PDB file of C-alpha atoms (C1' of nucleotides) in Angstrom:
ATOM      1  CA  MET A 112       2.415   2.790   2.412  1.00 82.00           C
ATOM      2  CA  PRO A 113       2.529   3.693  -1.295  1.00 93.00           C
ATOM      3  CA  GLU A 114      -0.764   3.846  -2.655  1.00 95.00           C
ATOM      4  CA  LEU A 115      -1.802   5.289  -6.139  1.00 96.00           C
ATOM      5  CA  PRO A 116      -0.685   9.041  -5.622  1.00 96.00           C
ATOM      6  CA  GLU A 117       2.742   7.729  -4.207  1.00 96.00           C
ATOM      7  CA  VAL A 118       3.199   5.182  -7.208  1.00 96.00           C
ATOM      8  CA  GLU A 119       2.332   7.707  -9.573  1.00 96.00           C
ATOM      9  CA  SER A 120       4.791  10.204  -8.028  1.00 96.00           C
ATOM     10  CA  ILE A 121       7.562   7.635  -8.505  1.00 96.00           C
ATOM     11  CA  VAL A 122       6.483   6.649 -11.973  1.00 97.00           C
ATOM     12  CA  ARG A 123       6.515  10.348 -13.019  1.00 97.00           C
ATOM     13  CA  GLY A 124      10.068  10.766 -11.291  1.00 96.00           C
ATOM     14  CA  LEU A 125      11.386   7.673 -13.063  1.00 96.00           C
ATOM     15  CA  ARG A 126      10.130   8.130 -16.492  1.00 96.00           C
ATOM     16  CA  THR A 127      12.280  10.948 -17.700  1.00 95.00           C
ATOM     17  CA  SER A 128      15.564   9.300 -16.381  1.00 95.00           C
ATOM     18  CA  LEU A 129      14.644   5.692 -17.151  1.00 97.00           C
ATOM     19  CA  VAL A 130      13.259   5.547 -20.711  1.00 98.00           C
ATOM     20  CA  GLY A 131      16.112   4.840 -23.321  1.00 98.00           C
ATOM     21  CA  ARG A 132      18.249   3.476 -20.708  1.00 98.00           C
ATOM     22  CA  THR A 133      19.535  -0.228 -21.070  1.00 98.00           C
ATOM     23  CA  ILE A 134      19.877  -2.513 -18.108  1.00 98.00           C
ATOM     24  CA  THR A 135      23.644  -3.735 -18.320  1.00 98.00           C
ATOM     25  CA  SER A 136      23.362  -6.152 -15.120  1.00 97.00           C
ATOM     26  CA  ALA A 137      20.977  -6.989 -12.335  1.00 97.00           C
ATOM     27  CA  GLU A 138      21.259  -8.712  -8.908  1.00 95.00           C
ATOM     28  CA  VAL A 139      18.712  -9.956  -6.574  1.00 96.00           C
ATOM     29  CA  ARG A 140      19.777  -9.945  -3.115  1.00 94.00           C
ATOM     30  CA  TRP A 141      16.674 -11.685  -1.492  1.00 94.00           C
ATOM     31  CA  ALA A 142      15.199 -14.259  -3.670  1.00 94.00           C
ATOM     32  CA  ARG A 143      11.592 -14.113  -2.518  1.00 94.00           C
ATOM     33  CA  ALA A 144      11.513 -10.511  -3.652  1.00 95.00           C
ATOM     34  CA  VAL A 145      10.863 -12.128  -7.089  1.00 96.00           C
ATOM     35  CA  ASP A 146       7.294 -13.225  -7.737  1.00 95.00           C
ATOM     36  CA  ARG A 147       7.939 -14.634 -11.260  1.00 94.00           C
ATOM     37  CA  PRO A 148       9.390 -16.168 -13.244  1.00 95.00           C
ATOM     38  CA  SER A 149      12.428 -17.057 -11.004  1.00 95.00           C
ATOM     39  CA  VAL A 150      15.384 -15.151  -9.853  1.00 96.00           C
ATOM     40  CA  GLN A 151      17.595 -16.402 -12.580  1.00 96.00           C
ATOM     41  CA  GLY A 152      14.707 -15.861 -15.065  1.00 96.00           C
ATOM     42  CA  LEU A 153      14.210 -12.372 -14.135  1.00 97.00           C
ATOM     43  CA  VAL A 154      17.949 -11.443 -14.087  1.00 97.00           C
ATOM     44  CA  ASP A 155      18.539 -13.066 -17.547  1.00 97.00           C
ATOM     45  CA  GLY A 156      15.313 -11.339 -18.975  1.00 97.00           C
ATOM     46  CA  VAL A 157      16.083  -7.872 -17.870  1.00 98.00           C
ATOM     47  CA  THR A 158      19.566  -7.864 -18.591  1.00 98.00           C
ATOM     48  CA  GLY A 159      20.341  -6.169 -22.037  1.00 98.00           C
ATOM     49  CA  GLY A 160      16.851  -4.861 -22.015  1.00 98.00           C
ATOM     50  CA  THR A 161      16.218  -1.082 -22.984  1.00 98.00           C
ATOM     51  CA  VAL A 162      13.385   0.628 -21.088  1.00 98.00           C
ATOM     52  CA  THR A 163      10.752   1.801 -23.594  1.00 98.00           C
ATOM     53  CA  GLY A 164       8.273   3.136 -20.982  1.00 97.00           C
ATOM     54  CA  VAL A 165       7.440   3.626 -17.516  1.00 97.00           C
ATOM     55  CA  SER A 166       3.827   3.494 -16.277  1.00 96.00           C
ATOM     56  CA  ARG A 167       1.451   2.655 -13.621  1.00 96.00           C
ATOM     57  CA  ARG A 168      -1.515   0.355 -13.062  1.00 96.00           C
ATOM     58  CA  ALA A 169      -3.178   0.675  -9.579  1.00 95.00           C
ATOM     59  CA  LYS A 170      -0.460   0.448  -7.250  1.00 95.00           C
ATOM     60  CA  PHE A 171       2.064  -1.479  -9.780  1.00 96.00           C
ATOM     61  CA  ILE A 172       4.923   0.253 -11.390  1.00 96.00           C
ATOM     62  CA  VAL A 173       5.248  -1.117 -15.004  1.00 96.00           C
ATOM     63  CA  ILE A 174       8.605  -0.714 -16.727  1.00 97.00           C
ATOM     64  CA  ALA A 175       8.624  -1.645 -20.156  1.00 97.00           C
ATOM     65  CA  LEU A 176      11.526  -3.348 -21.764  1.00 97.00           C
ATOM     66  CA  GLY A 177      10.315  -3.842 -25.244  1.00 93.00           C
ATOM     67  CA  ASP A 178       8.306  -6.962 -25.127  1.00 93.00           C
ATOM     68  CA  ALA A 179       9.006  -7.627 -21.674  1.00 96.00           C
ATOM     69  CA  HIS A 180       7.491  -6.064 -18.622  1.00 97.00           C
ATOM     70  CA  LEU A 181       9.067  -5.612 -15.254  1.00 97.00           C
ATOM     71  CA  LEU A 182       6.227  -5.113 -12.718  1.00 97.00           C
ATOM     72  CA  VAL A 183       7.066  -3.760  -9.241  1.00 96.00           C
ATOM     73  CA  HIS A 184       4.713  -3.668  -6.176  1.00 96.00           C
ATOM     74  CA  LEU A 185       6.084  -1.712  -3.226  1.00 95.00           C
ATOM     75  CA  ARG A 186       3.231  -3.012  -0.741  1.00 93.00           C
ATOM     76  CA  MET A 187       4.116  -1.633   2.516  1.00 90.00           C
ATOM     77  CA  ALA A 188       7.512  -0.197   2.756  1.00 91.00           C
ATOM     78  CA  GLY A 189       8.953  -0.714  -0.580  1.00 94.00           C
ATOM     79  CA  ARG A 190      11.002   1.996  -2.562  1.00 95.00           C
ATOM     80  CA  LEU A 191      12.190   2.259  -5.983  1.00 96.00           C
ATOM     81  CA  LEU A 192      15.099   4.512  -6.035  1.00 94.00           C
ATOM     82  CA  LEU A 193      17.224   5.881  -8.812  1.00 94.00           C
ATOM     83  CA  CYS A 194      20.826   6.508  -7.836  1.00 91.00           C
ATOM     84  CA  ARG A 195      23.087   8.390 -10.088  1.00 87.00           C
ATOM     85  CA  SER A 196      26.048   6.282  -9.216  1.00 80.00           C
ATOM     86  CA  ALA A 197      26.402   3.012  -7.214  1.00 71.00           C
ATOM     87  CA  ALA A 198      27.333   4.947  -3.943  1.00 71.00           C
ATOM     88  CA  ILE A 199      28.895   2.692  -1.489  1.00 61.00           C
ATOM     89  CA  GLU A 200      26.389   3.298   1.125  1.00 66.00           C
ATOM     90  CA  LEU A 201      23.735   2.235  -1.135  1.00 72.00           C
ATOM     91  CA  VAL A 202      25.644  -0.899  -2.215  1.00 71.00           C
ATOM     92  CA  GLN A 203      26.009  -1.792   1.338  1.00 79.00           C
ATOM     93  CA  ASP A 204      22.464  -0.978   2.396  1.00 90.00           C
ATOM     94  CA  PRO A 205      21.150  -4.187   3.865  1.00 91.00           C
ATOM     95  CA  TYR A 206      17.462  -3.410   2.801  1.00 93.00           C
ATOM     96  CA  VAL A 207      18.180  -3.226  -1.075  1.00 95.00           C
ATOM     97  CA  ARG A 208      16.484  -6.562  -2.402  1.00 95.00           C
ATOM     98  CA  ALA A 209      17.340  -5.982  -5.867  1.00 96.00           C
ATOM     99  CA  ALA A 210      19.585  -3.749  -8.126  1.00 95.00           C
ATOM    100  CA  PHE A 211      19.465  -2.783 -11.824  1.00 96.00           C
ATOM    101  CA  HIS A 212      22.639  -1.261 -13.308  1.00 95.00           C
ATOM    102  CA  LEU A 213      22.077   0.983 -16.171  1.00 96.00           C
ATOM    103  CA  ASP A 214      24.315   1.880 -18.945  1.00 96.00           C
ATOM    104  CA  ASP A 215      24.759   5.630 -17.908  1.00 95.00           C
ATOM    105  CA  GLY A 216      26.343   4.407 -14.744  1.00 93.00           C
ATOM    106  CA  SER A 217      23.066   4.997 -12.647  1.00 93.00           C
ATOM    107  CA  VAL A 218      21.359   2.156 -10.526  1.00 93.00           C
ATOM    108  CA  LEU A 219      17.780   1.435  -9.967  1.00 95.00           C
ATOM    109  CA  LEU A 220      17.473   0.115  -6.536  1.00 95.00           C
ATOM    110  CA  PHE A 221      14.445  -1.963  -5.115  1.00 96.00           C
ATOM    111  CA  ARG A 222      14.751  -1.278  -1.366  1.00 95.00           C
ATOM    112  CA  ASP A 223      12.193  -2.944   0.777  1.00 94.00           C
ATOM    113  CA  VAL A 224      12.704  -3.101   4.767  1.00 93.00           C
ATOM    114  CA  ARG A 225       9.757  -5.376   5.385  1.00 91.00           C
ATOM    115  CA  LYS A 226      10.120  -7.741   2.464  1.00 93.00           C
ATOM    116  CA  PHE A 227       6.408  -7.460   1.392  1.00 93.00           C
ATOM    117  CA  GLY A 228       7.218  -6.038  -2.138  1.00 95.00           C
ATOM    118  CA  ARG A 229       7.357  -8.038  -5.195  1.00 96.00           C
ATOM    119  CA  LEU A 230       8.956  -8.143  -8.579  1.00 96.00           C
ATOM    120  CA  TYR A 231       7.310  -9.724 -11.572  1.00 96.00           C
ATOM    121  CA  LEU A 232       8.709 -10.054 -15.145  1.00 96.00           C
ATOM    122  CA  VAL A 233       6.227 -11.145 -17.837  1.00 96.00           C
ATOM    123  CA  GLN A 234       5.390 -10.577 -21.316  1.00 96.00           C
ATOM    124  CA  ASP A 235       1.838  -9.442 -20.845  1.00 95.00           C
ATOM    125  CA  PRO A 236       1.188  -7.337 -17.720  1.00 95.00           C
ATOM    126  CA  SER A 237      -2.406  -8.398 -17.689  1.00 94.00           C
ATOM    127  CA  GLU A 238      -1.050 -11.674 -16.444  1.00 92.00           C
ATOM    128  CA  VAL A 239      -0.486  -9.837 -13.177  1.00 94.00           C
ATOM    129  CA  VAL A 240      -2.816  -6.861 -13.232  1.00 94.00           C
ATOM    130  CA  GLY A 241      -5.447  -8.068 -15.545  1.00 91.00           C
ATOM    131  CA  ALA A 242      -8.246  -8.866 -12.810  1.00 91.00           C
ATOM    132  CA  LEU A 243      -7.933  -5.427 -11.122  1.00 94.00           C
ATOM    133  CA  GLY A 244     -10.851  -3.106 -11.119  1.00 94.00           C
ATOM    134  CA  PRO A 245     -11.056   0.281 -12.838  1.00 95.00           C
ATOM    135  CA  GLU A 246      -8.499   3.215 -12.489  1.00 96.00           C
ATOM    136  CA  PRO A 247     -10.315   5.816 -10.373  1.00 96.00           C
ATOM    137  CA  LEU A 248      -8.619   8.680 -11.976  1.00 96.00           C
ATOM    138  CA  ALA A 249      -9.211   7.368 -15.760  1.00 96.00           C
ATOM    139  CA  ASP A 250     -11.508   9.224 -17.851  1.00 95.00           C
ATOM    140  CA  GLY A 251     -13.916   6.317 -18.055  1.00 95.00           C
ATOM    141  CA  PHE A 252     -14.159   6.091 -14.207  1.00 96.00           C
ATOM    142  CA  THR A 253     -17.729   8.042 -14.045  1.00 96.00           C
ATOM    143  CA  PRO A 254     -20.208   7.980 -11.020  1.00 96.00           C
ATOM    144  CA  ALA A 255     -22.144   5.244 -13.097  1.00 96.00           C
ATOM    145  CA  VAL A 256     -19.114   3.001 -13.075  1.00 95.00           C
ATOM    146  CA  LEU A 257     -18.635   3.579  -9.348  1.00 95.00           C
ATOM    147  CA  ARG A 258     -22.265   2.737  -8.898  1.00 95.00           C
ATOM    148  CA  ASN A 259     -21.763  -0.604 -10.571  1.00 92.00           C
ATOM    149  CA  CYS A 260     -18.816  -1.228  -8.136  1.00 88.00           C
ATOM    150  CA  MET A 261     -21.014  -0.391  -5.118  1.00 91.00           C
ATOM    151  CA  THR A 262     -23.994  -2.913  -5.666  1.00 89.00           C
ATOM    152  CA  ARG A 263     -23.105  -5.577  -3.052  1.00 90.00           C
ATOM    153  CA  ARG A 264     -23.912  -5.798   0.335  1.00 91.00           C
ATOM    154  CA  ARG A 265     -20.392  -5.375   1.558  1.00 93.00           C
ATOM    155  CA  GLN A 266     -19.135  -2.428   3.987  1.00 94.00           C
ATOM    156  CA  ILE A 267     -18.038   0.369   1.637  1.00 95.00           C
ATOM    157  CA  LYS A 268     -14.420   0.645   3.257  1.00 95.00           C
ATOM    158  CA  PRO A 269     -13.528  -2.978   2.582  1.00 94.00           C
ATOM    159  CA  LEU A 270     -15.173  -2.802  -0.806  1.00 94.00           C
ATOM    160  CA  LEU A 271     -13.215   0.288  -1.749  1.00 95.00           C
ATOM    161  CA  LEU A 272      -9.953  -1.357  -0.465  1.00 95.00           C
ATOM    162  CA  ASP A 273     -10.507  -4.340  -2.691  1.00 95.00           C
ATOM    163  CA  GLN A 274      -8.389  -3.858  -5.662  1.00 94.00           C
ATOM    164  CA  HIS A 275     -10.603  -6.087  -7.872  1.00 93.00           C
ATOM    165  CA  VAL A 276     -13.307  -3.501  -7.315  1.00 93.00           C
ATOM    166  CA  VAL A 277     -11.512  -0.349  -7.599  1.00 94.00           C
ATOM    167  CA  ALA A 278      -7.850  -0.205  -8.252  1.00 95.00           C
ATOM    168  CA  GLY A 279      -5.073   1.904  -6.295  1.00 95.00           C
ATOM    169  CA  LEU A 280      -6.944   2.894  -3.075  1.00 95.00           C
ATOM    170  CA  GLY A 281      -5.275   1.976   0.261  1.00 94.00           C
ATOM    171  CA  ASN A 282      -6.030   2.731   3.918  1.00 94.00           C
ATOM    172  CA  ILE A 283      -5.071   6.271   3.935  1.00 94.00           C
ATOM    173  CA  TYR A 284      -6.852   7.452   0.833  1.00 96.00           C
ATOM    174  CA  VAL A 285      -9.996   5.629   1.565  1.00 96.00           C
ATOM    175  CA  ASP A 286     -10.322   7.053   5.228  1.00 95.00           C
ATOM    176  CA  GLU A 287      -9.757  10.479   3.472  1.00 96.00           C
ATOM    177  CA  ALA A 288     -12.318   9.944   0.724  1.00 96.00           C
ATOM    178  CA  LEU A 289     -14.947   8.677   2.725  1.00 96.00           C
ATOM    179  CA  TRP A 290     -14.501  11.632   5.259  1.00 96.00           C
ATOM    180  CA  LYS A 291     -14.823  13.728   2.253  1.00 97.00           C
ATOM    181  CA  ALA A 292     -17.840  12.324   0.956  1.00 97.00           C
ATOM    182  CA  ARG A 293     -19.473  12.301   4.581  1.00 97.00           C
ATOM    183  CA  LEU A 294     -19.894   8.522   4.360  1.00 96.00           C
ATOM    184  CA  HIS A 295     -19.293   6.206   7.295  1.00 95.00           C
ATOM    185  CA  PRO A 296     -16.924   3.218   6.415  1.00 95.00           C
ATOM    186  CA  LEU A 297     -19.354   0.753   7.904  1.00 94.00           C
ATOM    187  CA  ARG A 298     -22.208   1.803   5.430  1.00 94.00           C
ATOM    188  CA  ARG A 299     -23.284  -1.157   3.261  1.00 95.00           C
ATOM    189  CA  ALA A 300     -22.521  -0.387  -0.254  1.00 95.00           C
ATOM    190  CA  ASP A 301     -25.934  -1.226  -1.571  1.00 94.00           C
ATOM    191  CA  THR A 302     -27.575   1.592   0.659  1.00 95.00           C
ATOM    192  CA  LEU A 303     -25.728   4.448  -1.182  1.00 96.00           C
ATOM    193  CA  ASN A 304     -28.211   6.642  -3.056  1.00 96.00           C
ATOM    194  CA  ASP A 305     -27.170   8.698  -6.183  1.00 96.00           C
ATOM    195  CA  ASP A 306     -26.068  11.769  -4.315  1.00 97.00           C
ATOM    196  CA  ASP A 307     -23.912   9.465  -1.926  1.00 96.00           C
ATOM    197  CA  ILE A 308     -22.390   7.894  -5.075  1.00 96.00           C
ATOM    198  CA  ARG A 309     -21.869  11.322  -6.745  1.00 97.00           C
ATOM    199  CA  ARG A 310     -19.942  12.712  -3.546  1.00 97.00           C
ATOM    200  CA  LEU A 311     -17.862   9.477  -3.074  1.00 96.00           C
ATOM    201  CA  HIS A 312     -16.874   9.479  -6.851  1.00 96.00           C
ATOM    202  CA  ALA A 313     -15.825  13.180  -6.508  1.00 97.00           C
ATOM    203  CA  ALA A 314     -14.265  12.672  -3.198  1.00 97.00           C
ATOM    204  CA  VAL A 315     -12.041   9.859  -4.440  1.00 96.00           C
ATOM    205  CA  ARG A 316     -10.708  11.668  -7.476  1.00 96.00           C
ATOM    206  CA  SER A 317     -10.105  14.999  -5.680  1.00 96.00           C
ATOM    207  CA  VAL A 318      -8.297  13.067  -2.625  1.00 96.00           C
ATOM    208  CA  LEU A 319      -6.037  11.344  -5.139  1.00 96.00           C
ATOM    209  CA  THR A 320      -5.384  14.284  -7.291  1.00 97.00           C
ATOM    210  CA  ARG A 321      -4.424  16.548  -4.421  1.00 96.00           C
ATOM    211  CA  ALA A 322      -2.109  13.885  -3.029  1.00 96.00           C
ATOM    212  CA  ILE A 323      -0.385  13.430  -6.362  1.00 96.00           C
ATOM    213  CA  ASN A 324       0.029  17.245  -6.664  1.00 96.00           C
ATOM    214  CA  ASP A 325       1.607  17.211  -3.155  1.00 96.00           C
ATOM    215  CA  GLY A 326       4.021  14.357  -4.261  1.00 95.00           C
ATOM    216  CA  GLY A 327       2.221  11.666  -2.001  1.00 95.00           C
ATOM    217  CA  THR A 328       2.063  11.054   1.622  1.00 94.00           C
ATOM    218  CA  THR A 329       5.177  10.455   3.868  1.00 93.00           C
ATOM    219  CA  LEU A 330       3.962   9.196   7.228  1.00 90.00           C
ATOM    220  CA  ARG A 331       7.129   6.894   7.700  1.00 89.00           C
ATOM    221  CA  ASP A 332       8.421   5.125   5.085  1.00 89.00           C
ATOM    222  CA  TYR A 333       7.235   6.534   1.667  1.00 93.00           C
ATOM    223  CA  ARG A 334      10.021   8.140  -0.459  1.00 94.00           C
ATOM    224  CA  ASP A 335       9.969   9.194  -4.300  1.00 95.00           C
ATOM    225  CA  CYS A 336      12.464   7.950  -6.726  1.00 95.00           C
ATOM    226  CA  GLU A 337      15.025  10.542  -5.545  1.00 93.00           C
ATOM    227  CA  GLY A 338      14.692   9.613  -1.889  1.00 92.00           C
ATOM    228  CA  GLU A 339      12.469  12.698  -1.071  1.00 93.00           C
ATOM    229  CA  VAL A 340       9.560  12.653   1.300  1.00 94.00           C
ATOM    230  CA  GLY A 341       5.964  13.779  -0.108  1.00 94.00           C
ATOM    231  CA  GLN A 342       4.025  16.639   1.482  1.00 94.00           C
ATOM    232  CA  HIS A 343       0.556  15.567   1.550  1.00 94.00           C
ATOM    233  CA  GLN A 344       0.673  14.267   5.217  1.00 93.00           C
ATOM    234  CA  TYR A 345       0.102  17.947   6.170  1.00 93.00           C
ATOM    235  CA  ALA A 346      -3.214  18.116   4.255  1.00 94.00           C
ATOM    236  CA  LEU A 347      -4.900  14.807   5.625  1.00 95.00           C
ATOM    237  CA  ALA A 348      -8.122  15.542   7.306  1.00 95.00           C
ATOM    238  CA  VAL A 349      -8.560  12.319   9.298  1.00 95.00           C
ATOM    239  CA  TYR A 350      -6.185   9.672   8.702  1.00 94.00           C
ATOM    240  CA  GLY A 351      -3.628   9.321  11.775  1.00 91.00           C
ATOM    241  CA  ARG A 352      -5.557  12.434  13.526  1.00 93.00           C
ATOM    242  CA  ALA A 353      -7.481  10.439  16.112  1.00 91.00           C
ATOM    243  CA  GLY A 354      -8.335  12.870  19.120  1.00 91.00           C
ATOM    244  CA  GLU A 355      -7.937  15.907  16.887  1.00 92.00           C
ATOM    245  CA  ALA A 356     -10.937  17.993  15.871  1.00 94.00           C
ATOM    246  CA  CYS A 357     -12.578  17.290  12.543  1.00 95.00           C
ATOM    247  CA  PRO A 358     -11.607  20.139  10.109  1.00 95.00           C
ATOM    248  CA  ARG A 359     -15.328  20.292   8.846  1.00 96.00           C
ATOM    249  CA  CYS A 360     -17.614  20.032  11.958  1.00 96.00           C
ATOM    250  CA  GLY A 361     -14.944  20.325  15.087  1.00 95.00           C
ATOM    251  CA  GLY A 362     -16.076  16.952  16.237  1.00 95.00           C
ATOM    252  CA  ALA A 363     -13.447  14.482  17.634  1.00 93.00           C
ATOM    253  CA  ILE A 364     -11.759  12.251  15.271  1.00 94.00           C
ATOM    254  CA  GLU A 365     -12.064   8.614  16.356  1.00 93.00           C
ATOM    255  CA  ARG A 366     -10.160   5.626  15.299  1.00 92.00           C
ATOM    256  CA  ILE A 367     -12.075   2.586  15.049  1.00 93.00           C
ATOM    257  CA  VAL A 368     -11.373  -0.852  13.315  1.00 92.00           C
ATOM    258  CA  VAL A 369     -13.202  -1.870  10.122  1.00 93.00           C
ATOM    259  CA  GLY A 370     -12.103  -4.944   8.262  1.00 91.00           C
ATOM    260  CA  GLN A 371      -9.162  -5.387  10.691  1.00 89.00           C
ATOM    261  CA  ARG A 372      -7.821  -1.872   9.407  1.00 93.00           C
ATOM    262  CA  GLY A 373      -7.195   1.140  11.380  1.00 93.00           C
ATOM    263  CA  THR A 374     -10.022   3.546  10.361  1.00 94.00           C
ATOM    264  CA  HIS A 375     -10.333   7.154  11.186  1.00 94.00           C
ATOM    265  CA  ILE A 376     -13.736   9.009  10.989  1.00 95.00           C
ATOM    266  CA  CYS A 377     -15.627  11.828  12.385  1.00 95.00           C
ATOM    267  CA  ALA A 378     -18.682  10.039  13.576  1.00 94.00           C
ATOM    268  CA  ARG A 379     -20.570  13.345  13.837  1.00 95.00           C
ATOM    269  CA  CYS A 380     -20.460  14.076  10.188  1.00 94.00           C
ATOM    270  CA  GLN A 381     -19.869  10.753   8.495  1.00 96.00           C
ATOM    271  CA  HIS A 382     -23.143   8.605   8.058  1.00 95.00           C
TER     272      HIS A 382
ATOM    273  C1'  DC B 262     -21.434 -14.029  -0.377  1.00 90.57           C
ATOM    274  C1'  DA B 263     -19.455 -11.571   3.598  1.00 90.57           C
ATOM    275  C1'  DC B 264     -16.009 -11.374   6.574  1.00 90.57           C
ATOM    276  C1'  DA B 265     -12.852 -13.020  10.380  1.00 90.57           C
ATOM    277  C1'  DG B 266      -8.433 -14.688  10.655  1.00 90.57           C
ATOM    278  C1'  DC B 267      -3.848 -15.968   9.387  1.00 90.57           C
ATOM    279  C1'  DT B 268       0.504 -15.373   6.732  1.00 90.57           C
ATOM    280  C1'  DC B 269       4.285 -12.740   5.417  1.00 90.57           C
ATOM    281  C1'  DC B 270       7.957  -9.209   7.661  1.00 90.57           C
ATOM    282  C1'  DT B 271      10.615  -5.969  10.748  1.00 90.57           C
ATOM    283  C1'  DG B 272      11.377  -1.269  12.672  1.00 90.57           C
ATOM    284  C1'  DG B 273       9.322   1.227  16.051  1.00 90.57           C
ATOM    285  C1'  DC B 274       7.447   1.793  20.386  1.00 90.57           C
ATOM    286  C1'  DA B 275       4.793   1.035  24.886  1.00 90.57           C
ATOM    287  C1'  DG B 276       5.311  -1.234  28.957  1.00 90.57           C
ATOM    288  C1'  DC B 277       7.709  -2.985  32.530  1.00 90.57           C
TER     289       DC B 277
ATOM    290  C1'  DT C 145      18.954   1.139  30.657  1.00 90.57           C
ATOM    291  C1'  DG C 146      17.508  -2.853  28.387  1.00 90.57           C
ATOM    292  C1'  DC C 147      14.453  -6.194  27.531  1.00 90.57           C
ATOM    293  C1'  DT C 148       9.891  -8.271  25.756  1.00 90.57           C
ATOM    294  C1'  DG C 149       6.112  -8.253  22.940  1.00 90.57           C
ATOM    295  C1'  DC C 150       2.789  -5.859  20.358  1.00 90.57           C
ATOM    296  C1'  DC C 151       1.517  -3.190  16.310  1.00 90.57           C
ATOM    297  C1'  DA C 152       1.238  -1.591  11.404  1.00 90.57           C
ATOM    298  C1'  DG C 153      -0.964  -3.263   7.115  1.00 90.57           C
ATOM    299  C1'  DG C 154      -1.409  -4.806   1.315  1.00 90.57           C
ATOM    300  C1'  DA C 155      -3.026  -8.866  -0.535  1.00 90.57           C
ATOM    301  C1'  DG C 156      -3.576 -13.699  -1.040  1.00 90.57           C
ATOM    302  C1'  DC C 157      -5.396 -17.378   1.182  1.00 90.57           C
ATOM    303  C1'  DT C 158      -8.317 -20.456   4.276  1.00 90.57           C
ATOM    304  C1'  DG C 159     -11.975 -21.160   7.501  1.00 90.57           C
ATOM    305  C1'  DT C 160     -16.730 -20.145   9.204  1.00 90.57           C
TER     306       DT C 160
END
DNA sequence: CACAGCTCCTGGCAGC
DNA sequence: TGCTGCCAGGAGCTGT
């Protein structure tokens, strides 16, 4: 599941190779991968475009083509792969939903087994990402900003997963951050005191930063733009570790369900 | 407003 | 071995 660190890793990998390249042709193999404007509109809109920047907003990859912007959301199992040549095995890969051929002979592939990922071609990225909450790694994301995100009566885990509240967290890193902050995912957000907020703020930033430094977490599907796995799965404290011992207190890690999501906690040290 | 449930999808896996 | 059916889950949506 690509979350902020995985998307950041892909963006960093793509940026060097992609900026300055011109898209010579594009093909969409599964029409519903295009959210907007339309398959033909997207193909026509990117063809001939030169990449002027590659960036990230929350879990969206933003490829700037002058005035136009190609946004990619990988959702559950999507990959954005840069292939040096249109190798035959990739051309025949049944899970490639779209391909963008570049002027140096390389190909940018959007591969998505589960068909949840989406492509958007817009003039103004805010049309797609405008309603998202703050970036948790931005300088402006202070404990006071987090405090403002946590004023409602909702449970903190579903609140942190809500991209309109804070943008970029997913199931893995919310569980990790809550564990690190010693906060129970079912706590009501408006019960957090200043120290809780301070710990949660620090935990979110350190969990994301460390995951980026490890090149992301590969549990099953995630690959970077070169097709390589990340390394952060070995550093996870609780996610996917039900039955193991809490690395902090030795208590048993449990799997519970919060907001219909599998959730991993140490009930002994998260309150 | 809070939250449960449904939808989209399909590979992987448990159970028989 | 081979089949069935359930599960995972990001995000948008509807229903309570």
